[in-house]
Each structure stands twice: as structure tokens, then as C-alpha cells.
Amino acid sequence: MDRVMKLASERAVVIFTSDSCCMCHTVTRLFRDFGVSALEHELDQDPKGKEMERALIKLLGKGPPVPAVFIGGKLVGGTNKVMSLHLSGELVPMIRNAGALWL
């Protein structure tokens, strides 16, 4: 859990992903399309990836552990939460408030 939180605070937007997860690609692309340089941390490329995956499951409470999006060091959630925030117009202000977007 400590490692996840440490990595989550390294940049304004951090996305934990898995190389084989299509929704991870979708969420990271959404942030790229906004012009956000998110730190993407692929769990399957990390020797402690399984341990971090278990920590993300605990943090998220349900659903798949990836993608897991942190904005401003705080867990936002997975795909459904990110897309809901985007569709409601709340995602861009969150990104802006975290200092990851200057538009």
C-alpha cells in the first residue's frame, strides 16, 4: 500500500495500468488527448506488481484493480468513475486543480 501511495504522489496524474488491459489504454488515451502528461505505471512491468494490485483492490473496494487513476495524489477510481467525471464535466477541473492542465 505504501508503494502505491508513494508512486501516486509522484506526479499530478498517475495511472496504474496493465499492458493487456484495453480499458487502461482508453483511460490513458483520454488523459493524453487532454494534453496531460500522466505517469503511467504498468503493474505487469514491476516486480512488486502483484502486491500493488492487491493494494489497489483494497483501495478501490470492487472491480478490476486497473486502471486506477490518482489525481493530485488522491484516488479517483477506475474506468467507470473517470468516464462519469468526464461526461459530467468534472474531470477537467480536477486535472486543472491538480496542476496538470493549464488551459
Tab-separated table of N, CA and C in Angstrom:
chain	number	residue	atom	x	y	z
A	1	MET	N	0.830	-1.192	0.000
A	1	MET	CA	0.000	0.000	0.000
A	1	MET	C	0.877	1.259	0.000
A	2	ASP	N	1.945	1.234	0.783
A	2	ASP	CA	2.834	2.399	0.852
A	2	ASP	C	3.443	2.718	-0.501
A	3	ARG	N	3.849	1.668	-1.216
A	3	ARG	CA	4.456	1.867	-2.536
A	3	ARG	C	3.462	2.498	-3.507
A	4	VAL	N	2.231	2.034	-3.475
A	4	VAL	CA	1.187	2.591	-4.346
A	4	VAL	C	1.003	4.071	-4.041
A	5	MET	N	0.891	4.411	-2.766
A	5	MET	CA	0.655	5.807	-2.393
A	5	MET	C	1.868	6.683	-2.714
A	6	LYS	N	3.060	6.135	-2.563
A	6	LYS	CA	4.270	6.891	-2.902
A	6	LYS	C	4.302	7.191	-4.403
A	7	LEU	N	4.048	6.165	-5.215
A	7	LEU	CA	4.024	6.357	-6.665
A	7	LEU	C	2.895	7.296	-7.081
A	8	ALA	N	1.753	7.196	-6.411
A	8	ALA	CA	0.590	8.024	-6.750
A	8	ALA	C	0.838	9.502	-6.497
A	9	SER	N	1.803	9.820	-5.657
A	9	SER	CA	2.067	11.220	-5.345
A	9	SER	C	3.244	11.796	-6.139
A	10	GLU	N	3.805	11.011	-7.062
A	10	GLU	CA	4.969	11.465	-7.819
A	10	GLU	C	4.653	12.477	-8.912
A	11	ARG	N	3.418	12.519	-9.353
A	11	ARG	CA	3.024	13.452	-10.406
A	11	ARG	C	1.557	13.824	-10.199
A	12	ALA	N	1.105	14.888	-10.838
A	12	ALA	CA	-0.272	15.357	-10.654
A	12	ALA	C	-1.296	14.300	-11.062
A	13	VAL	N	-0.993	13.537	-12.121
A	13	VAL	CA	-1.884	12.455	-12.556
A	13	VAL	C	-1.059	11.186	-12.702
A	14	VAL	N	-1.487	10.147	-11.995
A	14	VAL	CA	-0.817	8.851	-12.049
A	14	VAL	C	-1.870	7.800	-12.373
A	15	ILE	N	-1.541	6.951	-13.337
A	15	ILE	CA	-2.473	5.894	-13.741
A	15	ILE	C	-1.751	4.551	-13.626
A	16	PHE	N	-2.303	3.674	-12.800
A	16	PHE	CA	-1.787	2.317	-12.699
A	16	PHE	C	-2.497	1.490	-13.760
A	17	THR	N	-1.704	0.782	-14.556
A	17	THR	CA	-2.248	0.052	-15.694
A	17	THR	C	-1.670	-1.357	-15.769
A	18	SER	N	-2.185	-2.087	-16.727
A	18	SER	CA	-1.650	-3.387	-17.109
A	18	SER	C	-1.568	-3.384	-18.628
A	19	ASP	N	-0.518	-3.930	-19.150
A	19	ASP	CA	-0.292	-3.905	-20.596
A	19	ASP	C	-1.421	-4.576	-21.380
A	20	SER	N	-2.062	-5.574	-20.797
A	20	SER	CA	-3.093	-6.320	-21.524
A	20	SER	C	-4.507	-5.779	-21.305
A	21	CYS	N	-4.641	-4.667	-20.598
A	21	CYS	CA	-5.956	-4.106	-20.264
A	21	CYS	C	-6.368	-3.061	-21.296
A	22	CYS	N	-7.417	-3.348	-22.063
A	22	CYS	CA	-7.850	-2.398	-23.098
A	22	CYS	C	-8.413	-1.123	-22.493
A	23	MET	N	-9.062	-1.196	-21.348
A	23	MET	CA	-9.609	-0.002	-20.712
A	23	MET	C	-8.495	0.887	-20.172
A	24	CYS	N	-7.369	0.293	-19.817
A	24	CYS	CA	-6.207	1.078	-19.393
A	24	CYS	C	-5.730	1.953	-20.540
A	25	HIS	N	-5.694	1.383	-21.720
A	25	HIS	CA	-5.286	2.145	-22.902
A	25	HIS	C	-6.277	3.278	-23.180
A	26	THR	N	-7.559	3.009	-22.994
A	26	THR	CA	-8.594	4.008	-23.223
A	26	THR	C	-8.459	5.180	-22.254
A	27	VAL	N	-8.270	4.873	-20.975
A	27	VAL	CA	-8.165	5.931	-19.960
A	27	VAL	C	-6.882	6.743	-20.155
A	28	THR	N	-5.770	6.084	-20.411
A	28	THR	CA	-4.523	6.836	-20.616
A	28	THR	C	-4.625	7.700	-21.867
A	29	ARG	N	-5.308	7.222	-22.878
A	29	ARG	CA	-5.504	7.996	-24.112
A	29	ARG	C	-6.358	9.234	-23.857
A	30	LEU	N	-7.376	9.085	-23.023
A	30	LEU	CA	-8.221	10.222	-22.667
A	30	LEU	C	-7.377	11.341	-22.056
A	31	PHE	N	-6.515	10.990	-21.118
A	31	PHE	CA	-5.669	11.997	-20.482
A	31	PHE	C	-4.672	12.591	-21.477
A	32	ARG	N	-4.115	11.757	-22.351
A	32	ARG	CA	-3.203	12.253	-23.388
A	32	ARG	C	-3.917	13.232	-24.311
A	33	ASP	N	-5.167	12.917	-24.658
A	33	ASP	CA	-5.938	13.792	-25.535
A	33	ASP	C	-6.205	15.152	-24.892
A	34	PHE	N	-6.261	15.190	-23.571
A	34	PHE	CA	-6.391	16.455	-22.848
A	34	PHE	C	-5.073	17.222	-22.818
A	35	GLY	N	-3.982	16.549	-23.158
A	35	GLY	CA	-2.668	17.176	-23.084
A	35	GLY	C	-1.982	16.960	-21.749
A	36	VAL	N	-2.471	16.006	-20.980
A	36	VAL	CA	-1.916	15.704	-19.661
A	36	VAL	C	-0.804	14.673	-19.799
A	37	SER	N	0.313	14.966	-19.182
A	37	SER	CA	1.426	14.029	-19.165
A	37	SER	C	1.350	13.197	-17.881
A	38	ALA	N	0.484	12.211	-17.903
A	38	ALA	CA	0.285	11.362	-16.730
A	38	ALA	C	1.438	10.377	-16.591
A	39	LEU	N	1.754	10.059	-15.355
A	39	LEU	CA	2.719	8.997	-15.089
A	39	LEU	C	1.952	7.690	-15.163
A	40	GLU	N	2.307	6.862	-16.118
A	40	GLU	CA	1.650	5.568	-16.282
A	40	GLU	C	2.547	4.505	-15.671
A	41	HIS	N	2.009	3.785	-14.696
A	41	HIS	CA	2.794	2.752	-14.028
A	41	HIS	C	2.182	1.389	-14.346
A	42	GLU	N	2.881	0.614	-15.189
A	42	GLU	CA	2.383	-0.696	-15.599
A	42	GLU	C	2.738	-1.741	-14.549
A	43	LEU	N	1.716	-2.304	-13.943
A	43	LEU	CA	1.931	-3.271	-12.872
A	43	LEU	C	2.616	-4.537	-13.359
A	44	ASP	N	2.349	-4.933	-14.594
A	44	ASP	CA	2.965	-6.163	-15.093
A	44	ASP	C	4.439	-5.976	-15.440
A	45	GLN	N	4.933	-4.749	-15.372
A	45	GLN	CA	6.355	-4.481	-15.617
A	45	GLN	C	7.125	-4.261	-14.314
A	46	ASP	N	6.417	-4.312	-13.194
A	46	ASP	CA	7.022	-4.055	-11.887
A	46	ASP	C	7.150	-5.370	-11.119
A	47	PRO	N	8.319	-5.638	-10.543
A	47	PRO	CA	8.484	-6.872	-9.771
A	47	PRO	C	7.504	-6.974	-8.598
A	48	LYS	N	7.034	-5.846	-8.092
A	48	LYS	CA	6.068	-5.850	-6.992
A	48	LYS	C	4.654	-5.562	-7.494
A	49	GLY	N	4.429	-5.803	-8.769
A	49	GLY	CA	3.145	-5.504	-9.386
A	49	GLY	C	1.973	-6.228	-8.764
A	50	LYS	N	2.131	-7.502	-8.439
A	50	LYS	CA	1.034	-8.277	-7.839
A	50	LYS	C	0.682	-7.731	-6.461
A	51	GLU	N	1.700	-7.352	-5.713
A	51	GLU	CA	1.488	-6.768	-4.388
A	51	GLU	C	0.726	-5.438	-4.518
A	52	MET	N	1.122	-4.616	-5.486
A	52	MET	CA	0.447	-3.342	-5.700
A	52	MET	C	-0.975	-3.557	-6.210
A	53	GLU	N	-1.167	-4.590	-7.009
A	53	GLU	CA	-2.503	-4.920	-7.500
A	53	GLU	C	-3.437	-5.230	-6.330
A	54	ARG	N	-2.950	-6.004	-5.364
A	54	ARG	CA	-3.759	-6.318	-4.181
A	54	ARG	C	-4.084	-5.043	-3.390
A	55	ALA	N	-3.128	-4.147	-3.272
A	55	ALA	CA	-3.355	-2.884	-2.566
A	55	ALA	C	-4.412	-2.047	-3.293
A	56	LEU	N	-4.355	-2.024	-4.625
A	56	LEU	CA	-5.345	-1.267	-5.402
A	56	LEU	C	-6.739	-1.860	-5.256
A	57	ILE	N	-6.827	-3.184	-5.187
A	57	ILE	CA	-8.134	-3.829	-4.983
A	57	ILE	C	-8.718	-3.377	-3.652
A	58	LYS	N	-7.877	-3.307	-2.614
A	58	LYS	CA	-8.349	-2.841	-1.308
A	58	LYS	C	-8.799	-1.383	-1.376
A	59	LEU	N	-8.043	-0.559	-2.072
A	59	LEU	CA	-8.391	0.861	-2.177
A	59	LEU	C	-9.664	1.083	-2.980
A	60	LEU	N	-9.807	0.359	-4.080
A	60	LEU	CA	-10.961	0.538	-4.957
A	60	LEU	C	-12.221	-0.103	-4.398
A	61	GLY	N	-12.029	-1.164	-3.608
A	61	GLY	CA	-13.176	-1.822	-2.997
A	61	GLY	C	-13.881	-2.836	-3.873
A	62	LYS	N	-13.914	-2.610	-5.160
A	62	LYS	CA	-14.568	-3.551	-6.077
A	62	LYS	C	-14.056	-3.310	-7.486
A	63	GLY	N	-14.395	-4.216	-8.363
A	63	GLY	CA	-13.997	-4.071	-9.758
A	63	GLY	C	-12.539	-4.420	-9.978
A	64	PRO	N	-12.111	-4.291	-11.207
A	64	PRO	CA	-10.717	-4.607	-11.528
A	64	PRO	C	-9.768	-3.573	-10.907
A	65	PRO	N	-8.552	-3.994	-10.584
A	65	PRO	CA	-7.593	-3.083	-9.962
A	65	PRO	C	-7.011	-2.041	-10.909
A	66	VAL	N	-7.142	-2.276	-12.211
A	66	VAL	CA	-6.614	-1.326	-13.192
A	66	VAL	C	-7.663	-1.063	-14.256
A	67	PRO	N	-7.694	0.108	-14.829
A	67	PRO	CA	-6.866	1.253	-14.484
A	67	PRO	C	-7.290	1.850	-13.148
A	68	ALA	N	-6.325	2.354	-12.433
A	68	ALA	CA	-6.583	3.076	-11.188
A	68	ALA	C	-5.968	4.461	-11.355
A	69	VAL	N	-6.795	5.484	-11.290
A	69	VAL	CA	-6.364	6.850	-11.568
A	69	VAL	C	-6.282	7.649	-10.265
A	70	PHE	N	-5.134	8.291	-10.089
A	70	PHE	CA	-4.916	9.194	-8.968
A	70	PHE	C	-4.702	10.592	-9.540
A	71	ILE	N	-5.405	11.558	-8.984
A	71	ILE	CA	-5.231	12.948	-9.397
A	71	ILE	C	-4.901	13.747	-8.136
A	72	GLY	N	-3.786	14.448	-8.189
A	72	GLY	CA	-3.352	15.200	-7.024
A	72	GLY	C	-3.053	14.315	-5.834
A	73	GLY	N	-2.602	13.089	-6.094
A	73	GLY	CA	-2.264	12.152	-5.031
A	73	GLY	C	-3.442	11.437	-4.408
A	74	LYS	N	-4.655	11.718	-4.898
A	74	LYS	CA	-5.856	11.093	-4.347
A	74	LYS	C	-6.480	10.153	-5.360
A	75	LEU	N	-6.943	9.020	-4.867
A	75	LEU	CA	-7.579	8.043	-5.737
A	75	LEU	C	-8.894	8.588	-6.266
A	76	VAL	N	-9.006	8.607	-7.595
A	76	VAL	CA	-10.255	8.999	-8.249
A	76	VAL	C	-11.092	7.752	-8.487
A	77	GLY	N	-10.458	6.702	-9.001
A	77	GLY	CA	-11.162	5.457	-9.251
A	77	GLY	C	-10.716	4.811	-10.546
A	78	GLY	N	-11.563	3.922	-11.021
A	78	GLY	CA	-11.282	3.193	-12.248
A	78	GLY	C	-11.990	3.804	-13.446
A	79	THR	N	-12.145	3.001	-14.460
A	79	THR	CA	-12.715	3.455	-15.727
A	79	THR	C	-14.091	4.100	-15.557
A	80	ASN	N	-15.004	3.429	-14.861
A	80	ASN	CA	-16.365	3.960	-14.728
A	80	ASN	C	-16.373	5.331	-14.059
A	81	LYS	N	-15.610	5.492	-13.008
A	81	LYS	CA	-15.585	6.772	-12.293
A	81	LYS	C	-14.966	7.865	-13.153
A	82	VAL	N	-13.867	7.551	-13.827
A	82	VAL	CA	-13.205	8.544	-14.686
A	82	VAL	C	-14.129	8.973	-15.811
A	83	MET	N	-14.779	8.029	-16.445
A	83	MET	CA	-15.684	8.369	-17.549
A	83	MET	C	-16.909	9.144	-17.052
A	84	SER	N	-17.416	8.800	-15.882
A	84	SER	CA	-18.541	9.547	-15.310
A	84	SER	C	-18.143	10.989	-15.033
A	85	LEU	N	-16.960	11.182	-14.467
A	85	LEU	CA	-16.468	12.532	-14.204
A	85	LEU	C	-16.275	13.306	-15.500
A	86	HIS	N	-15.774	12.624	-16.520
A	86	HIS	CA	-15.565	13.268	-17.821
A	86	HIS	C	-16.895	13.711	-18.429
A	87	LEU	N	-17.870	12.820	-18.431
A	87	LEU	CA	-19.163	13.128	-19.039
A	87	LEU	C	-19.921	14.215	-18.272
A	88	SER	N	-19.689	14.301	-16.975
A	88	SER	CA	-20.374	15.324	-16.173
A	88	SER	C	-19.633	16.661	-16.184
A	89	GLY	N	-18.448	16.691	-16.821
A	89	GLY	CA	-17.687	17.929	-16.897
A	89	GLY	C	-16.828	18.206	-15.670
A	90	GLU	N	-16.693	17.247	-14.791
A	90	GLU	CA	-15.935	17.442	-13.555
A	90	GLU	C	-14.462	17.037	-13.665
A	91	LEU	N	-14.112	16.252	-14.669
A	91	LEU	CA	-12.748	15.726	-14.763
A	91	LEU	C	-11.729	16.817	-15.087
A	92	VAL	N	-12.007	17.637	-16.070
A	92	VAL	CA	-11.049	18.675	-16.464
A	92	VAL	C	-10.751	19.635	-15.310
A	93	PRO	N	-11.772	20.123	-14.566
A	93	PRO	CA	-11.446	20.973	-13.417
A	93	PRO	C	-10.573	20.265	-12.371
A	94	MET	N	-10.797	18.975	-12.161
A	94	MET	CA	-9.960	18.223	-11.220
A	94	MET	C	-8.510	18.191	-11.683
A	95	ILE	N	-8.335	17.957	-12.964
A	95	ILE	CA	-6.988	17.915	-13.538
A	95	ILE	C	-6.342	19.288	-13.436
A	96	ARG	N	-7.102	20.311	-13.746
A	96	ARG	CA	-6.603	21.680	-13.670
A	96	ARG	C	-6.200	22.041	-12.235
A	97	ASN	N	-7.033	21.703	-11.265
A	97	ASN	CA	-6.747	21.986	-9.859
A	97	ASN	C	-5.504	21.257	-9.354
A	98	ALA	N	-5.206	20.112	-9.952
A	98	ALA	CA	-4.012	19.357	-9.562
A	98	ALA	C	-2.756	19.916	-10.214
A	99	GLY	N	-2.929	20.839	-11.158
A	99	GLY	CA	-1.779	21.454	-11.829
A	99	GLY	C	-1.269	20.689	-13.024
A	100	ALA	N	-2.113	19.813	-13.579
A	100	ALA	CA	-1.683	19.019	-14.722
A	100	ALA	C	-2.191	19.550	-16.051
A	101	LEU	N	-2.989	20.614	-16.005
A	101	LEU	CA	-3.591	21.160	-17.213
A	101	LEU	C	-3.677	22.676	-17.053
A	102	TRP	N	-3.217	23.392	-18.069
A	102	TRP	CA	-3.153	24.847	-17.959
A	102	TRP	C	-4.068	25.562	-18.926
A	103	LEU	N	-5.067	24.887	-19.441
A	103	LEU	CA	-5.997	25.529	-20.390
A	103	LEU	C	-7.076	26.286	-19.680
